């Protein structure tokens, strides 16, 4: 479980971050900004990670529900809102509708969104029970990951592209290791068998319909459905299959996803299909964000975010800085 905030580190450290997805990059950025000497080691470039497949909309999907996670959520929202004022980031604040399958869905996320409001009955399709309108960050991930990597490098972070097999490899070059390796998190610690993939398949469409509002319906009777217009395309999803490592897009699944999406947003009919993509969300019953002992070098774990890696990224990074100083 996550724990309460601690004071930020006062003394500069040599830190190695394992992973260059959105959690790894955000963490490396914040550590370097706090004055630490940071190296990021990863076996995948940012654009090859599951982060690049994300739709990505700020929303706590398939992640831990706790007071501590709520803090990560709020911190990340504040940073994304701030960054939305910089065009180069690929972040936009967009209005949309989150549909609900029952009238008692968890709406705790809405407490920190300034304009979240109950959707009127006329906005709710017959297959849903209720919904919330809100304006939240929508992130065009290819643009954002390139921007974030460049910003991180500008702070002096060094990138090394290779596979880390053991923390022993890093003991001579780091005071602390931050483990942000997604699905490989449990493998590297050697004591955590609880990490598993949630397979997500999406379709990237050309936005010839000129859509700007997003729509999500996790409880759609035929399966998860979301339509996320970004700057130059629309991401349509999706799937959430536990313990499925298949990275190949399934044509039948794609057909069903698109049919669900068109049923919710008829304007999608006829939009050109640009790409099919699959990503494996690194899930765990709870986020592992803590110091762990018993290794050749001190380790801070930062993995297990499920489908909310982007959504919780900046809060996670800030928490790692705090843990480093504890």
Coordinates of C-alpha atoms in Angstrom, one line a residue:
X1 CA 0.0 0.0 0.0
X2 CA 1.0 3.6 -0.5
X3 CA 2.0 5.6 2.6
X4 CA 1.8 9.2 3.7
X5 CA 3.9 12.0 2.2
X6 CA 7.4 12.5 3.5
X7 CA 9.9 15.5 3.3
X8 CA 11.7 15.9 0.0
X9 CA 15.3 14.8 -0.2
X10 CA 17.9 17.4 0.8
X11 CA 21.1 15.7 -0.4
X12 CA 21.8 15.0 -4.1
X13 CA 22.0 11.3 -4.9
X14 CA 23.1 9.2 -7.9
X15 CA 19.9 7.5 -9.0
X16 CA 19.3 5.0 -11.7
X17 CA 15.7 4.7 -12.9
X18 CA 14.8 1.4 -14.6
X19 CA 12.1 2.0 -17.3
X20 CA 11.4 4.7 -19.8
X21 CA 7.6 4.6 -20.1
X22 CA 5.5 7.4 -18.7
X23 CA 6.3 6.5 -15.0
X24 CA 10.0 6.1 -15.6
X25 CA 10.3 9.3 -17.6
X26 CA 8.2 11.4 -15.2
X27 CA 10.2 10.0 -12.2
X28 CA 13.6 10.7 -13.9
X29 CA 12.4 14.2 -14.7
X30 CA 11.4 15.0 -11.1
X31 CA 14.5 13.5 -9.6
X32 CA 16.7 15.5 -11.9
X33 CA 14.7 18.7 -11.3
X34 CA 15.2 18.1 -7.5
X35 CA 19.0 18.1 -8.1
X36 CA 19.8 14.4 -8.3
X37 CA 22.2 12.8 -10.8
X38 CA 20.0 10.5 -12.8
X39 CA 20.5 7.7 -15.3
X40 CA 17.6 6.0 -17.0
X41 CA 18.1 2.5 -18.2
X42 CA 15.5 0.7 -20.3
X43 CA 15.1 -2.0 -22.9
X44 CA 12.5 -0.1 -24.8
X45 CA 12.4 3.4 -26.2
X46 CA 9.4 5.5 -24.8
X47 CA 7.6 5.1 -28.1
X48 CA 7.8 1.3 -27.8
X49 CA 6.3 1.1 -24.4
X50 CA 2.7 0.5 -23.4
X51 CA 2.5 4.2 -22.5
X52 CA 2.6 5.0 -26.2
X53 CA -0.5 2.9 -26.8
X54 CA -2.6 4.8 -24.2
X55 CA -5.5 6.8 -25.4
X56 CA -4.6 8.8 -23.0
X57 CA -7.2 10.5 -20.8
X58 CA -6.7 11.5 -17.2
X59 CA -8.9 9.0 -15.4
X60 CA -8.2 6.4 -12.7
X61 CA -8.9 3.3 -14.8
X62 CA -7.9 -0.1 -13.3
X63 CA -5.8 1.4 -10.5
X64 CA -5.7 1.3 -6.7
X65 CA -8.6 3.0 -4.9
X66 CA -7.2 4.5 -1.7
X67 CA -6.5 7.8 0.0
X68 CA -2.9 7.7 -0.9
X69 CA -3.7 6.9 -4.6
X70 CA -6.1 9.9 -4.5
X71 CA -3.1 12.1 -3.7
X72 CA -1.2 10.8 -6.7
X73 CA -4.3 11.4 -8.8
X74 CA -4.7 15.0 -7.6
X75 CA -1.0 15.9 -8.0
X76 CA -1.0 14.5 -11.5
X77 CA -4.1 16.4 -12.5
X78 CA -2.6 19.6 -11.3
X79 CA 0.6 19.1 -13.3
X80 CA -1.2 18.1 -16.5
X81 CA -3.5 21.1 -16.2
X82 CA -0.4 23.3 -15.9
X83 CA 1.3 21.6 -18.8
X84 CA -1.8 22.0 -21.1
X85 CA -0.8 25.6 -21.5
X86 CA 2.3 24.5 -23.4
X87 CA 1.3 23.5 -26.9
X88 CA 4.4 21.4 -27.5
X89 CA 3.4 18.9 -24.8
X90 CA 0.5 17.4 -26.7
X91 CA -1.8 17.9 -23.7
X92 CA -5.3 19.5 -24.1
X93 CA -8.1 20.0 -21.7
X94 CA -11.2 18.5 -23.3
X95 CA -14.8 18.2 -22.3
X96 CA -16.6 14.9 -22.4
X97 CA -18.9 12.3 -20.8
X98 CA -18.2 9.4 -18.5
X99 CA -21.1 7.0 -18.7
X100 CA -22.0 4.7 -15.8
X101 CA -23.8 1.4 -15.7
X102 CA -25.6 2.1 -12.4
X103 CA -26.6 5.1 -10.3
X104 CA -24.1 4.3 -7.5
X105 CA -20.8 4.2 -9.4
X106 CA -17.6 5.5 -7.7
X107 CA -17.4 9.2 -8.5
X108 CA -14.5 10.1 -6.1
X109 CA -12.4 11.2 -9.0
X110 CA -14.9 14.0 -9.8
X111 CA -14.3 15.7 -6.5
X112 CA -11.0 17.2 -7.8
X113 CA -12.2 18.1 -11.2
X114 CA -13.4 21.7 -11.2
X115 CA -16.3 21.5 -13.6
X116 CA -17.5 17.9 -13.1
X117 CA -21.3 17.7 -13.1
X118 CA -24.1 15.2 -13.3
X119 CA -25.1 14.6 -17.0
X120 CA -28.8 15.4 -17.8
X121 CA -31.1 12.5 -18.6
X122 CA -31.2 13.5 -22.3
X123 CA -27.4 13.0 -22.6
X124 CA -27.6 9.4 -21.3
X125 CA -28.1 6.7 -24.0
X126 CA -30.6 3.9 -23.1
X127 CA -27.8 1.3 -22.4
X128 CA -26.4 3.5 -19.6
X129 CA -27.9 4.5 -16.2
X130 CA -26.1 7.8 -15.5
X131 CA -23.1 9.8 -16.3
X132 CA -20.8 12.7 -15.4
X133 CA -19.7 15.5 -17.7
X134 CA -16.1 16.9 -17.0
X135 CA -13.2 18.7 -18.6
X136 CA -10.0 16.7 -18.1
X137 CA -6.6 16.4 -19.7
X138 CA -6.3 14.4 -22.9
X139 CA -2.8 13.6 -23.9
X140 CA -1.5 12.8 -27.4
X141 CA 1.0 10.3 -26.3
X142 CA 3.5 10.2 -29.2
X143 CA 3.9 14.0 -28.9
X144 CA 3.9 13.9 -25.1
X145 CA 6.5 11.1 -24.7
X146 CA 8.9 12.8 -27.2
X147 CA 8.5 16.1 -25.3
X148 CA 8.9 14.5 -21.9
X149 CA 12.0 12.6 -23.0
X150 CA 13.6 15.8 -24.4
X151 CA 12.8 17.8 -21.2
X152 CA 14.2 15.0 -19.1
X153 CA 17.4 14.9 -21.2
X154 CA 17.7 18.7 -20.9
X155 CA 17.8 18.3 -17.1
X156 CA 20.9 16.2 -17.5
X157 CA 19.4 12.7 -17.4
X158 CA 21.5 10.1 -19.2
X159 CA 19.7 7.4 -21.2
X160 CA 21.1 3.8 -21.6
X161 CA 19.2 1.3 -23.7
X162 CA 19.7 -2.2 -22.5
X163 CA 18.0 -4.8 -20.4
X164 CA 18.7 -4.9 -16.6
X165 CA 18.7 -8.5 -15.3
X166 CA 19.6 -7.8 -11.7
X167 CA 20.1 -4.9 -9.3
X168 CA 23.6 -6.2 -8.7
X169 CA 24.5 -4.7 -12.1
X170 CA 23.8 -1.2 -10.8
X171 CA 25.4 -1.3 -7.3
X172 CA 28.6 0.4 -8.3
X173 CA 27.0 3.3 -10.2
X174 CA 23.9 4.2 -8.1
X175 CA 23.1 5.2 -4.6
X176 CA 19.5 4.2 -5.2
X177 CA 17.6 2.4 -7.9
X178 CA 14.0 3.3 -8.9
X179 CA 12.1 0.4 -10.3
X180 CA 9.6 1.7 -12.9
X181 CA 9.8 -1.3 -15.2
X182 CA 6.0 -2.0 -15.5
X183 CA 5.4 -5.8 -16.0
X184 CA 9.0 -6.6 -15.1
X185 CA 8.8 -5.0 -11.7
X186 CA 8.0 -8.1 -9.8
X187 CA 10.5 -10.2 -11.8
X188 CA 13.4 -7.9 -10.8
X189 CA 12.5 -7.7 -7.1
X190 CA 12.3 -11.5 -7.0
X191 CA 9.7 -11.3 -4.2
X192 CA 6.5 -10.2 -6.1
X193 CA 4.4 -12.6 -8.1
X194 CA 1.4 -10.3 -8.1
X195 CA 2.0 -8.3 -11.3
X196 CA 0.0 -9.3 -14.3
X197 CA -1.0 -7.8 -17.7
X198 CA -4.3 -6.4 -18.6
X199 CA -4.4 -6.5 -22.4
X200 CA -5.7 -3.4 -24.1
X201 CA -6.5 -3.2 -27.8
X202 CA -7.3 0.1 -29.5
X203 CA -8.0 1.5 -33.0
X204 CA -6.6 4.8 -34.2
X205 CA -9.0 6.6 -36.6
X206 CA -8.6 9.7 -38.7
X207 CA -10.6 12.5 -37.1
X208 CA -12.4 13.4 -40.3
X209 CA -15.6 13.9 -38.3
X210 CA -14.0 16.8 -36.5
X211 CA -14.8 15.4 -33.0
X212 CA -13.5 17.1 -29.9
X213 CA -15.5 15.7 -27.0
X214 CA -14.5 12.4 -25.4
X215 CA -16.8 9.6 -24.2
X216 CA -16.1 6.6 -22.0
X217 CA -18.3 3.7 -20.9
X218 CA -16.4 1.1 -18.9
X219 CA -19.6 -0.8 -18.1
X220 CA -20.9 -1.1 -21.7
X221 CA -22.9 -4.4 -21.9
X222 CA -20.7 -5.6 -24.8
X223 CA -17.4 -4.5 -23.4
X224 CA -15.3 -1.5 -22.4
X225 CA -15.9 1.4 -24.8
X226 CA -14.1 4.7 -25.2
X227 CA -13.8 7.3 -27.9
X228 CA -11.0 9.8 -27.2
X229 CA -10.4 12.5 -29.9
X230 CA -6.9 13.8 -29.8
X231 CA -5.2 16.5 -31.9
X232 CA -4.9 14.6 -35.2
X233 CA -6.7 11.3 -34.6
X234 CA -9.3 9.5 -32.5
X235 CA -8.5 6.5 -30.2
X236 CA -11.3 3.9 -30.0
X237 CA -11.2 1.1 -27.5
X238 CA -11.1 -1.1 -25.9
X239 CA -10.4 -4.4 -24.1
X240 CA -9.4 -5.2 -20.6
X241 CA -8.4 -8.9 -20.6
X242 CA -6.5 -10.0 -17.5
X243 CA -3.4 -12.3 -17.8
X244 CA -3.3 -12.1 -21.6
X245 CA 0.1 -11.5 -23.1
X246 CA -1.0 -11.5 -26.7
X247 CA 0.4 -8.4 -28.5
X248 CA -1.3 -9.1 -31.8
X249 CA -4.4 -7.1 -32.7
X250 CA -7.4 -9.4 -33.2
X251 CA -9.6 -8.4 -36.2
X252 CA -12.8 -9.6 -34.7
X253 CA -12.2 -7.7 -31.5
X254 CA -11.5 -4.6 -33.5
X255 CA -14.8 -5.0 -35.5
X256 CA -16.7 -5.3 -32.2
X257 CA -15.0 -2.3 -30.6
X258 CA -15.7 -0.1 -33.6
X259 CA -19.3 -1.3 -33.7
X260 CA -19.8 -0.3 -30.0
X261 CA -18.1 3.0 -30.6
X262 CA -20.3 3.9 -33.6
X263 CA -23.4 2.9 -31.5
X264 CA -22.4 5.6 -29.0
X265 CA -21.0 8.1 -31.5
X266 CA -22.5 7.7 -34.9
X267 CA -20.2 10.3 -36.4
X268 CA -17.4 7.7 -36.3
X269 CA -19.0 5.9 -39.2
X270 CA -16.7 6.1 -42.2
X271 CA -13.7 7.5 -40.4
X272 CA -10.5 6.0 -41.9
X273 CA -8.8 3.3 -39.8
X274 CA -5.1 4.4 -39.4
X275 CA -3.8 1.7 -37.1
X276 CA -4.5 -1.1 -34.7
X277 CA -2.5 -1.2 -31.5
X278 CA -2.2 -3.5 -28.4
X279 CA -0.6 -2.8 -25.1
X280 CA -0.2 -4.7 -21.8
X281 CA -1.1 -2.6 -18.8
X282 CA 1.1 -3.6 -15.8
X283 CA -1.5 -4.4 -13.1
X284 CA -1.4 -5.3 -9.4
X285 CA -4.0 -5.3 -6.7
X286 CA -2.3 -2.2 -5.2
X287 CA 0.4 0.1 -6.6
X288 CA 3.8 -0.7 -5.3
X289 CA 5.3 2.6 -4.4
X290 CA 7.7 2.1 -1.5
X291 CA 11.2 1.4 -0.4
X292 CA 12.2 -2.3 -0.6
X293 CA 15.0 -3.9 1.3
X294 CA 17.4 -6.8 0.8
X295 CA 19.1 -5.9 -2.5
X296 CA 22.6 -4.9 -3.4
X297 CA 21.5 -1.3 -3.7
X298 CA 18.6 0.6 -2.1
X299 CA 15.5 0.3 -4.3
X300 CA 12.3 2.3 -4.5
X301 CA 9.5 0.4 -6.3
X302 CA 7.2 2.4 -8.6
X303 CA 5.0 -0.1 -10.5
X304 CA 1.6 -1.7 -10.7
X305 CA -0.4 1.2 -12.0
X306 CA -2.7 -0.8 -14.2
X307 CA -4.5 1.3 -16.7
X308 CA -3.8 4.5 -14.9
X309 CA 0.0 4.9 -15.5
X310 CA -0.4 8.2 -17.4
X311 CA -3.1 9.4 -14.9
X312 CA -0.9 8.8 -11.9
X313 CA 2.5 9.5 -13.4
X314 CA 3.4 12.9 -12.0
X315 CA 2.0 12.1 -8.5
X316 CA 4.1 8.9 -8.5
X317 CA 7.2 10.8 -9.6
X318 CA 6.7 13.4 -6.8
X319 CA 6.2 10.6 -4.3
X320 CA 9.5 8.9 -5.4
X321 CA 11.4 12.2 -4.7
X322 CA 9.8 12.2 -1.2
X323 CA 10.8 8.6 -0.6
X324 CA 14.3 9.2 -1.6
X325 CA 14.6 11.8 1.2
X326 CA 13.1 9.5 3.9

